[in-house]
Short mmCIF file of C-alpha atoms in Angstrom, two decimals:
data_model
loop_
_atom_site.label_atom_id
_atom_site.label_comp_id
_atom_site.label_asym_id
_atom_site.label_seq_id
_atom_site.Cartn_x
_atom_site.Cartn_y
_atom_site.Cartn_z
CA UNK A 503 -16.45 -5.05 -10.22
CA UNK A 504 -13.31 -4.39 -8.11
CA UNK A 505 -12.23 -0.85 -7.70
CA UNK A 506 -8.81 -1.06 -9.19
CA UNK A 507 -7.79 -3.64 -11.46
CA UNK A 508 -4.50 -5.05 -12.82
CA UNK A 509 -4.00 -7.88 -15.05
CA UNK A 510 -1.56 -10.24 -12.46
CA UNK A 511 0.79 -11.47 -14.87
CA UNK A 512 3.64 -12.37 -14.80
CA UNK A 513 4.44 -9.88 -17.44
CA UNK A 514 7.92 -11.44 -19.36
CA UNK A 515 9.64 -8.77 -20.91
CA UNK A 516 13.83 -9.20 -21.94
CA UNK A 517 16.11 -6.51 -20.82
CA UNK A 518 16.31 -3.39 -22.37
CA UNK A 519 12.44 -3.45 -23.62
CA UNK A 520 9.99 -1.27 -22.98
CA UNK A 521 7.35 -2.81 -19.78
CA UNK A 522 3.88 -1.81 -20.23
CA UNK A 523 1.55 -1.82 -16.87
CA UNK A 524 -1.96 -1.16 -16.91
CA UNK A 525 -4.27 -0.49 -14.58
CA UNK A 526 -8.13 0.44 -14.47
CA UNK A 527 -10.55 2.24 -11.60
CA UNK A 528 -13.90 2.51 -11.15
CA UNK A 529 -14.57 5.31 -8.94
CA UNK A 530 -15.11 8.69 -11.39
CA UNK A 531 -14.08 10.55 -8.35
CA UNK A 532 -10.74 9.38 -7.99
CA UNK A 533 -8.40 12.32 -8.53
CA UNK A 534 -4.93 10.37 -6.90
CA UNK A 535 -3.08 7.68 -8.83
CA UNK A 536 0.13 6.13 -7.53
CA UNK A 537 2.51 3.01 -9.20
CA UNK A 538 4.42 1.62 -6.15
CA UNK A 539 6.69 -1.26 -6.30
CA UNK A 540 7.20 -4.18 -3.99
CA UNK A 541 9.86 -6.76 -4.26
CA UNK A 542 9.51 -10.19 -2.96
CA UNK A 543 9.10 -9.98 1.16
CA UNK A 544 9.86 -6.06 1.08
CA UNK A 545 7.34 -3.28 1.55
CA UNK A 546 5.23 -1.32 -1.24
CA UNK A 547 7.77 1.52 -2.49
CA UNK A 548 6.28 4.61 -4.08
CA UNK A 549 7.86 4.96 -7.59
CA UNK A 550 5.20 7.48 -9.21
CA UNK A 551 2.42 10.04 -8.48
CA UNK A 552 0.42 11.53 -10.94
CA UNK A 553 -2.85 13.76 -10.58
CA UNK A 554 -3.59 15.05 -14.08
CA UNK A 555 -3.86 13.46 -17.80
CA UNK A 556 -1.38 13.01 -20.08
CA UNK A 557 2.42 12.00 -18.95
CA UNK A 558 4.36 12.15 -16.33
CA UNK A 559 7.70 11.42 -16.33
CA UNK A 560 10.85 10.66 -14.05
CA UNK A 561 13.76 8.93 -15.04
CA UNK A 562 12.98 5.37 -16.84
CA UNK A 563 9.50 5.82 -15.60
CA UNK A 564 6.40 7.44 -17.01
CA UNK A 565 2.70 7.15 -15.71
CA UNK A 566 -0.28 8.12 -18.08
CA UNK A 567 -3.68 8.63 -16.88
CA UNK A 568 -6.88 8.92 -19.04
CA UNK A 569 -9.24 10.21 -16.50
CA UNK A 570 -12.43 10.07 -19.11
CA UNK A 571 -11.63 6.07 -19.46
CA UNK A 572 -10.01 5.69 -16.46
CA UNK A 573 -7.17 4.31 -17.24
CA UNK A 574 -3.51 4.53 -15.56
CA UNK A 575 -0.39 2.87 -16.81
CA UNK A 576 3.12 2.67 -16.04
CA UNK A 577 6.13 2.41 -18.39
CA UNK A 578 9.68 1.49 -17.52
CA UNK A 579 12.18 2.09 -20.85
CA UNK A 580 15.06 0.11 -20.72
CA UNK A 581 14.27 -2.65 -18.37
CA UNK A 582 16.82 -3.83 -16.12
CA UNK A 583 17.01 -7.25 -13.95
CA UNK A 584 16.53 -5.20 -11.28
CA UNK A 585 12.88 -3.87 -12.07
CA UNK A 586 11.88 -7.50 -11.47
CA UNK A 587 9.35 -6.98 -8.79
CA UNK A 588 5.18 -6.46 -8.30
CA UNK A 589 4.06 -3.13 -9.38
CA UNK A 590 1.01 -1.87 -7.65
CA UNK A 591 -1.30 0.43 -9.01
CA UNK A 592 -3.03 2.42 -6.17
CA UNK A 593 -6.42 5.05 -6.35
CA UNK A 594 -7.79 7.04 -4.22
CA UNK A 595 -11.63 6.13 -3.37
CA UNK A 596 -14.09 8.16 -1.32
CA UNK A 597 -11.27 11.08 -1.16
CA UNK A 598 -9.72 10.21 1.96
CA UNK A 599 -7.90 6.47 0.86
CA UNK A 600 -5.85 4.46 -1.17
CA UNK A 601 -7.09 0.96 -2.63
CA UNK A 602 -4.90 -1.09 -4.48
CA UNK A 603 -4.94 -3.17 -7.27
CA UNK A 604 -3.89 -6.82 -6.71
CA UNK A 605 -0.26 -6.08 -8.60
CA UNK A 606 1.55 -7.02 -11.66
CA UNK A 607 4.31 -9.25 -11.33
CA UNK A 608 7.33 -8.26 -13.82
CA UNK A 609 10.25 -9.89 -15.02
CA UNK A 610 12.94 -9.00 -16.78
CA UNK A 611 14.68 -11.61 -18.47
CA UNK A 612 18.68 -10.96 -19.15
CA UNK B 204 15.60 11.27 7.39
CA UNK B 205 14.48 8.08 8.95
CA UNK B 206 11.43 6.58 7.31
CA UNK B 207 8.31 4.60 8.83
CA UNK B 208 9.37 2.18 11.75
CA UNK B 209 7.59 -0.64 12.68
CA UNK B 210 7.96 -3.05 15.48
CA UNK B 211 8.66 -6.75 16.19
CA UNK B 212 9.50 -7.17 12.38
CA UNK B 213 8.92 -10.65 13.23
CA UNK B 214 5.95 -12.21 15.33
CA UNK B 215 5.07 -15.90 16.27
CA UNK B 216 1.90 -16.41 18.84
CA UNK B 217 -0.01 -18.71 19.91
CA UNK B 218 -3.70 -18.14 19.40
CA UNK B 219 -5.77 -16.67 21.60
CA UNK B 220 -2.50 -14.76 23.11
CA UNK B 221 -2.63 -10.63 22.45
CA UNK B 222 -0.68 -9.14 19.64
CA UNK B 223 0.71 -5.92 19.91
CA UNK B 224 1.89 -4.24 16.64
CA UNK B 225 3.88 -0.82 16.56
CA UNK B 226 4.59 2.12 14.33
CA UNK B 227 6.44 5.39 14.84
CA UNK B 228 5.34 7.11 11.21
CA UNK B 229 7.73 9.82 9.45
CA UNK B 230 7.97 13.20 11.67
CA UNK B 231 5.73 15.81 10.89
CA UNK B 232 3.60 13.74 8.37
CA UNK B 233 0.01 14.17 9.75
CA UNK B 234 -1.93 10.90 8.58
CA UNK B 235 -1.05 7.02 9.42
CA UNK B 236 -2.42 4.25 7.80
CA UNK B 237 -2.66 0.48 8.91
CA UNK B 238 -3.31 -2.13 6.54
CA UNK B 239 -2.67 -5.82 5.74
CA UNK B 240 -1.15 -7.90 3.16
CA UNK B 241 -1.88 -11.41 2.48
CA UNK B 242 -1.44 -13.80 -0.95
CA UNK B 243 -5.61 -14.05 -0.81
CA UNK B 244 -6.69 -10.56 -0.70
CA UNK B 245 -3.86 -8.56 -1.39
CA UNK B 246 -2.93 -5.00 0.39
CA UNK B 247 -6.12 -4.04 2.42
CA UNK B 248 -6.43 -1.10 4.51
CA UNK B 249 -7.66 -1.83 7.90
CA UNK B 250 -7.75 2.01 9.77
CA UNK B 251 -6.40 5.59 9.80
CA UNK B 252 -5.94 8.64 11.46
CA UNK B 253 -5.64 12.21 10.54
CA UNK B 254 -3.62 14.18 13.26
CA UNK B 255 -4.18 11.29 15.60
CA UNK B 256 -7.76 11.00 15.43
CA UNK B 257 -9.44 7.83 13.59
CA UNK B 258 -10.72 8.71 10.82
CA UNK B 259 -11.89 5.50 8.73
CA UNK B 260 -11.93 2.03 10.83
CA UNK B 261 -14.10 0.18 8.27
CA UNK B 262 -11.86 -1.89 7.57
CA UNK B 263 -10.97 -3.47 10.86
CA UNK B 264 -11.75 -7.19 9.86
CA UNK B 265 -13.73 -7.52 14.16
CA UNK B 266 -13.47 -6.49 17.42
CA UNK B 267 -10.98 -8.57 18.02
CA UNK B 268 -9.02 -5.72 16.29
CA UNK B 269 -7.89 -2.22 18.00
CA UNK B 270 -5.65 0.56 17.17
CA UNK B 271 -4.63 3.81 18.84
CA UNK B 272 -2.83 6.76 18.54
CA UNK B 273 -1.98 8.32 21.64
CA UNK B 274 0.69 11.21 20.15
CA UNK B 275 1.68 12.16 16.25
CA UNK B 276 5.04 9.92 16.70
CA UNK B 277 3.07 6.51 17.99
CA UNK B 278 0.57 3.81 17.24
CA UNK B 279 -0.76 0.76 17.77
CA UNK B 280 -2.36 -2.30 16.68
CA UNK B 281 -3.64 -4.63 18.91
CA UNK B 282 -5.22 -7.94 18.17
CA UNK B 283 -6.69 -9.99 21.36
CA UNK B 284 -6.99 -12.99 20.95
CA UNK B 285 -5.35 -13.68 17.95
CA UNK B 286 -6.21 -16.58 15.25
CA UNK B 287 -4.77 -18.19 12.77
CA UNK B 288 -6.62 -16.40 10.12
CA UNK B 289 -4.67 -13.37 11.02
CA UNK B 290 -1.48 -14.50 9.78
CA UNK B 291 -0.23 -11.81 7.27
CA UNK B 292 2.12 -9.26 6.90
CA UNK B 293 1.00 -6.13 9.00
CA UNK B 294 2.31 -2.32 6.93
CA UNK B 295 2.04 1.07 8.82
CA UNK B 296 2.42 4.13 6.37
CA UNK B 297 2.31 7.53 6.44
CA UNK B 298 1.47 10.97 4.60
CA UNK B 299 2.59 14.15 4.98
CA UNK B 300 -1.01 15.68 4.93
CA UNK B 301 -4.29 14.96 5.39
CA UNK B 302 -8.26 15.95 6.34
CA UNK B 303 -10.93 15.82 3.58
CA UNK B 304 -10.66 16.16 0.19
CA UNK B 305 -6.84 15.76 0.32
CA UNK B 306 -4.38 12.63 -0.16
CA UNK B 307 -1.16 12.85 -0.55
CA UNK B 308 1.38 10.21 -1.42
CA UNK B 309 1.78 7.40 1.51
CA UNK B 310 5.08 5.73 2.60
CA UNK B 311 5.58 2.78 3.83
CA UNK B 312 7.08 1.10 7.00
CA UNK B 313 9.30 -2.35 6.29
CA UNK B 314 6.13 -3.90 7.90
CA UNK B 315 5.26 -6.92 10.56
CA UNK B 316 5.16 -10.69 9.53
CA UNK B 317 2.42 -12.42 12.39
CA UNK B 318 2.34 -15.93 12.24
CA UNK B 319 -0.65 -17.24 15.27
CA UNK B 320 -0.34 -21.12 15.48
#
């Protein structure tokens, strides 16, 4: 079982929708959970931290975590063009790293 | 504030020639990471170092791979003699805190494209 897993899409969604990204971990531990996002030949850009359950929220973007099924998602309201990218969920393992999922790829179609 | 900075952005070698990599991370943030993206096996973290001192090298693919960290605003990573298979895209990040028990959020340098022919 990998340690962080994402379903790798593409995940089609038209603009102004709501973009559901999921992600699961394996390590009970894990007490860090980050959504970054990486455009095509760019670098991974944190978009959201979040280190308790329930919501967080910032902007268009809110993270959920279920630590008891371990469970972290990512929703973008509204959905622009310009959220096209690959959204990668990342978990802390061991307590002293990150490991990443292998990324959702999102479009939004205008 | 200037972010992560990584140098060549762009690398073409031949194999078996040395590879030098290089990262100046954030100022003040006390942790660097090194890690590796290909289309195979995604992001994979290869070393890093809390308040210069290697912490976690597990994932340093052989000892054909090095990295240093001689001073909180430098690092390294070598790879001698380079092979094809090391073709990727090379990231440095960095975090404002680390040590044991602790992780705080990691930031990203625009990274290094190797190509070894």
């Amino acid at each position: 079982q990998k340690e962080v897993e994402q379903n790798s899409g593409p995940l089609s969604v038209p603009e102004g929708a709501i973009a559901s990204l999921n992600c699961t971990y394996s390590d009970r531990g894990s007490q860090s959970f980050f959504w970054y996002r990486q455009y095509s030949g760019k670098s991974p850009e944190l978009i959201m931290s979040i280190y308790s359950n329930g919501d967080k929220e910032d902007g268009r973007f809110t993270a959920q975590l279920n630590k008891a099924s371990q469970y972290v998602s990512l929703l973008i309201r509204d959905s622009q063009p310009s959220d096209s990218a690959t959204y990668l969920c990342a978990v802390n393992v061991n307590g002293n790293k990150l490991v990443f999922g292998a990324g959702t790829i999102l479009r939004v179609k205008s | 504030d200037a972010g992560v900075i990584q140098s060549p952005r762009h690398e073409v070698t031949e194999m078996g020639q040395e590879v030098t990599l290089r990262c100046k991370p954030i100022s003040g943030h006390n942790s660097l990471f090194w890690y590796r993206q290909t289309m195979m096996r995604g992001l994979e973290l290869l070393i890093y170092f809390n308040n210069n001192v290697p912490i976690d090298d597990s994932g340093m693919p052989e000892d054909r791979f090095s990295a240093k960290m001689p001073n909180a605003s430098f690092s390294t990573l070598k790879i001698q003699p380079s092979e094809p298979r090391d073709s990727a895209v090379y990231f440095c990040a960095s975090s404002p805190k680390g040590g044991a028990g602790t992780l705080y959020e990691q930031y990203f340098g625009p990274g290094t494209r190797l190509t070894v022919t």
